[in-house]
């Protein structure tokens, strides 16, 4: 069982920046495809950004140019740098780990990001 713990969410003003972190308990982190999802009230969970073991990245259209996903394999942690935040970015942000060895997925509990003046 892999544990994921997100942190960094808070209340921020529009136009502000935040950096989310997702720390994992796995020693095989470099073999995991990592992703950030978000779920706003009344909406389904959506993919925000993902990063492969070889650091190839993909982004949801609305965050391209504003968000950057990265990983530190030595620290078994994935990050989401968010800039130019908008009220519509308000959501609970969840980290997901997908093992390229077993195909198993693991989720964190999420961290709340609120963008409001």
mmCIF file of C-alpha atoms in Angstrom:
data_model
loop_
_atom_site.group_PDB
_atom_site.id
_atom_site.type_symbol
_atom_site.label_atom_id
_atom_site.label_comp_id
_atom_site.label_asym_id
_atom_site.label_seq_id
_atom_site.Cartn_x
_atom_site.Cartn_y
_atom_site.Cartn_z
ATOM 1 C CA UNK A 1 0.000 0.000 0.000
ATOM 2 C CA UNK A 2 1.351 3.389 -1.013
ATOM 3 C CA UNK A 3 0.475 6.435 1.051
ATOM 4 C CA UNK A 4 0.105 9.844 -0.595
ATOM 5 C CA UNK A 5 -0.063 13.059 1.418
ATOM 6 C CA UNK A 6 -0.864 16.338 -0.286
ATOM 7 C CA UNK A 7 -0.042 19.721 1.203
ATOM 8 C CA UNK A 8 0.149 23.369 0.245
ATOM 9 C CA UNK A 9 -3.490 24.192 -0.328
ATOM 10 C CA UNK A 10 -4.856 27.387 1.169
ATOM 11 C CA UNK A 11 -6.862 30.532 0.458
ATOM 12 C CA UNK A 12 -5.218 32.767 -2.143
ATOM 13 C CA UNK A 13 -6.279 35.883 -4.002
ATOM 14 C CA UNK A 14 -6.915 35.860 -7.751
ATOM 15 C CA UNK A 15 -3.649 36.236 -9.613
ATOM 16 C CA UNK A 16 -1.712 34.627 -6.807
ATOM 17 C CA UNK A 17 0.480 31.549 -6.774
ATOM 18 C CA UNK A 18 0.648 28.311 -4.817
ATOM 19 C CA UNK A 19 2.842 25.259 -4.797
ATOM 20 C CA UNK A 20 1.237 21.935 -3.955
ATOM 21 C CA UNK A 21 3.256 18.938 -2.851
ATOM 22 C CA UNK A 22 2.414 15.263 -2.801
ATOM 23 C CA UNK A 23 4.729 13.129 -0.713
ATOM 24 C CA UNK A 24 4.618 9.371 -1.252
ATOM 25 C CA UNK A 25 5.731 6.413 0.804
ATOM 26 C CA UNK A 26 6.960 4.253 -2.050
ATOM 27 C CA UNK A 27 10.612 3.432 -2.688
ATOM 28 C CA UNK A 28 9.722 2.716 -6.328
ATOM 29 C CA UNK A 29 8.594 6.279 -7.001
ATOM 30 C CA UNK A 30 10.604 6.512 -10.215
ATOM 31 C CA UNK A 31 8.361 3.778 -11.658
ATOM 32 C CA UNK A 32 5.162 5.708 -11.006
ATOM 33 C CA UNK A 33 3.128 7.844 -13.356
ATOM 34 C CA UNK A 34 1.975 10.763 -11.200
ATOM 35 C CA UNK A 35 -0.968 13.056 -11.713
ATOM 36 C CA UNK A 36 -2.917 15.866 -10.118
ATOM 37 C CA UNK A 37 -6.705 15.901 -10.284
ATOM 38 C CA UNK A 38 -9.159 18.404 -8.882
ATOM 39 C CA UNK A 39 -12.782 18.329 -7.894
ATOM 40 C CA UNK A 40 -14.869 21.447 -7.484
ATOM 41 C CA UNK A 41 -18.183 21.417 -5.588
ATOM 42 C CA UNK A 42 -20.906 19.838 -7.684
ATOM 43 C CA UNK A 43 -18.487 18.787 -10.406
ATOM 44 C CA UNK A 44 -16.752 15.575 -11.324
ATOM 45 C CA UNK A 45 -13.076 15.023 -10.712
ATOM 46 C CA UNK A 46 -10.898 16.178 -13.609
ATOM 47 C CA UNK A 47 -7.288 15.687 -14.609
ATOM 48 C CA UNK A 48 -5.197 18.822 -14.161
ATOM 49 C CA UNK A 49 -1.670 17.667 -14.968
ATOM 50 C CA UNK A 50 0.343 14.484 -15.227
ATOM 51 C CA UNK A 51 3.998 13.525 -15.383
ATOM 52 C CA UNK A 52 5.457 10.245 -16.566
ATOM 53 C CA UNK A 53 8.468 8.437 -15.073
ATOM 54 C CA UNK A 54 10.652 10.075 -17.725
ATOM 55 C CA UNK A 55 9.138 13.503 -16.920
ATOM 56 C CA UNK A 56 6.934 13.889 -19.954
ATOM 57 C CA UNK A 57 4.077 16.202 -18.951
ATOM 58 C CA UNK A 58 0.513 16.839 -20.026
ATOM 59 C CA UNK A 59 -1.913 19.537 -18.920
ATOM 60 C CA UNK A 60 -5.608 20.247 -19.011
ATOM 61 C CA UNK A 61 -6.230 23.079 -21.467
ATOM 62 C CA UNK A 62 -7.390 25.657 -18.923
ATOM 63 C CA UNK A 63 -4.160 25.428 -16.907
ATOM 64 C CA UNK A 64 -1.630 25.347 -19.726
ATOM 65 C CA UNK A 65 0.903 28.127 -19.294
ATOM 66 C CA UNK A 66 -0.144 28.683 -15.672
ATOM 67 C CA UNK A 67 0.533 25.369 -13.915
ATOM 68 C CA UNK A 68 3.704 23.305 -13.913
ATOM 69 C CA UNK A 69 3.973 19.720 -12.688
ATOM 70 C CA UNK A 70 7.343 18.356 -11.628
ATOM 71 C CA UNK A 71 8.789 15.462 -9.680
ATOM 72 C CA UNK A 72 11.698 14.807 -7.393
ATOM 73 C CA UNK A 73 12.414 11.093 -7.481
ATOM 74 C CA UNK A 74 14.980 11.340 -4.664
ATOM 75 C CA UNK A 75 12.320 12.827 -2.387
ATOM 76 C CA UNK A 76 9.517 10.637 -3.832
ATOM 77 C CA UNK A 77 7.441 13.777 -4.203
ATOM 78 C CA UNK A 78 5.488 15.393 -7.004
ATOM 79 C CA UNK A 79 4.733 19.103 -7.151
ATOM 80 C CA UNK A 80 2.202 21.363 -8.806
ATOM 81 C CA UNK A 81 3.277 24.971 -9.189
ATOM 82 C CA UNK A 82 0.221 27.124 -9.832
ATOM 83 C CA UNK A 83 0.400 30.726 -10.984
ATOM 84 C CA UNK A 84 -2.112 33.335 -12.162
ATOM 85 C CA UNK A 85 -4.763 31.583 -10.137
ATOM 86 C CA UNK A 86 -8.408 32.176 -10.973
ATOM 87 C CA UNK A 87 -11.574 31.664 -8.921
ATOM 88 C CA UNK A 88 -12.455 28.753 -11.202
ATOM 89 C CA UNK A 89 -9.322 26.967 -9.986
ATOM 90 C CA UNK A 90 -11.018 26.565 -6.607
ATOM 91 C CA UNK A 91 -11.250 22.863 -5.831
ATOM 92 C CA UNK A 92 -9.889 20.026 -3.770
ATOM 93 C CA UNK A 93 -6.674 18.909 -5.451
ATOM 94 C CA UNK A 94 -5.842 15.220 -5.294
ATOM 95 C CA UNK A 95 -2.646 13.423 -6.127
ATOM 96 C CA UNK A 96 -2.758 10.046 -7.894
ATOM 97 C CA UNK A 97 0.025 7.506 -8.305
ATOM 98 C CA UNK A 98 -0.121 4.828 -10.987
ATOM 99 C CA UNK A 99 2.403 2.030 -10.828
ATOM 100 C CA UNK A 100 3.877 1.162 -14.215
ATOM 101 C CA UNK A 101 4.904 -2.179 -12.689
ATOM 102 C CA UNK A 102 1.620 -3.432 -11.191
ATOM 103 C CA UNK A 103 -0.978 -1.122 -12.709
ATOM 104 C CA UNK A 104 -2.291 -0.266 -9.252
ATOM 105 C CA UNK A 105 -3.422 3.259 -8.470
ATOM 106 C CA UNK A 106 -3.337 5.153 -5.210
ATOM 107 C CA UNK A 107 -4.961 8.412 -4.197
ATOM 108 C CA UNK A 108 -4.278 11.027 -1.594
ATOM 109 C CA UNK A 109 -6.935 12.645 0.577
ATOM 110 C CA UNK A 110 -6.644 15.983 -1.169
ATOM 111 C CA UNK A 111 -5.797 19.559 -0.284
ATOM 112 C CA UNK A 112 -8.217 22.483 -0.581
ATOM 113 C CA UNK A 113 -7.335 25.385 -2.850
ATOM 114 C CA UNK A 114 -9.608 28.402 -2.654
ATOM 115 C CA UNK A 115 -9.088 31.366 -4.959
ATOM 116 C CA UNK A 116 -11.070 34.340 -3.752
ATOM 117 C CA UNK A 117 -10.694 37.997 -2.931
#
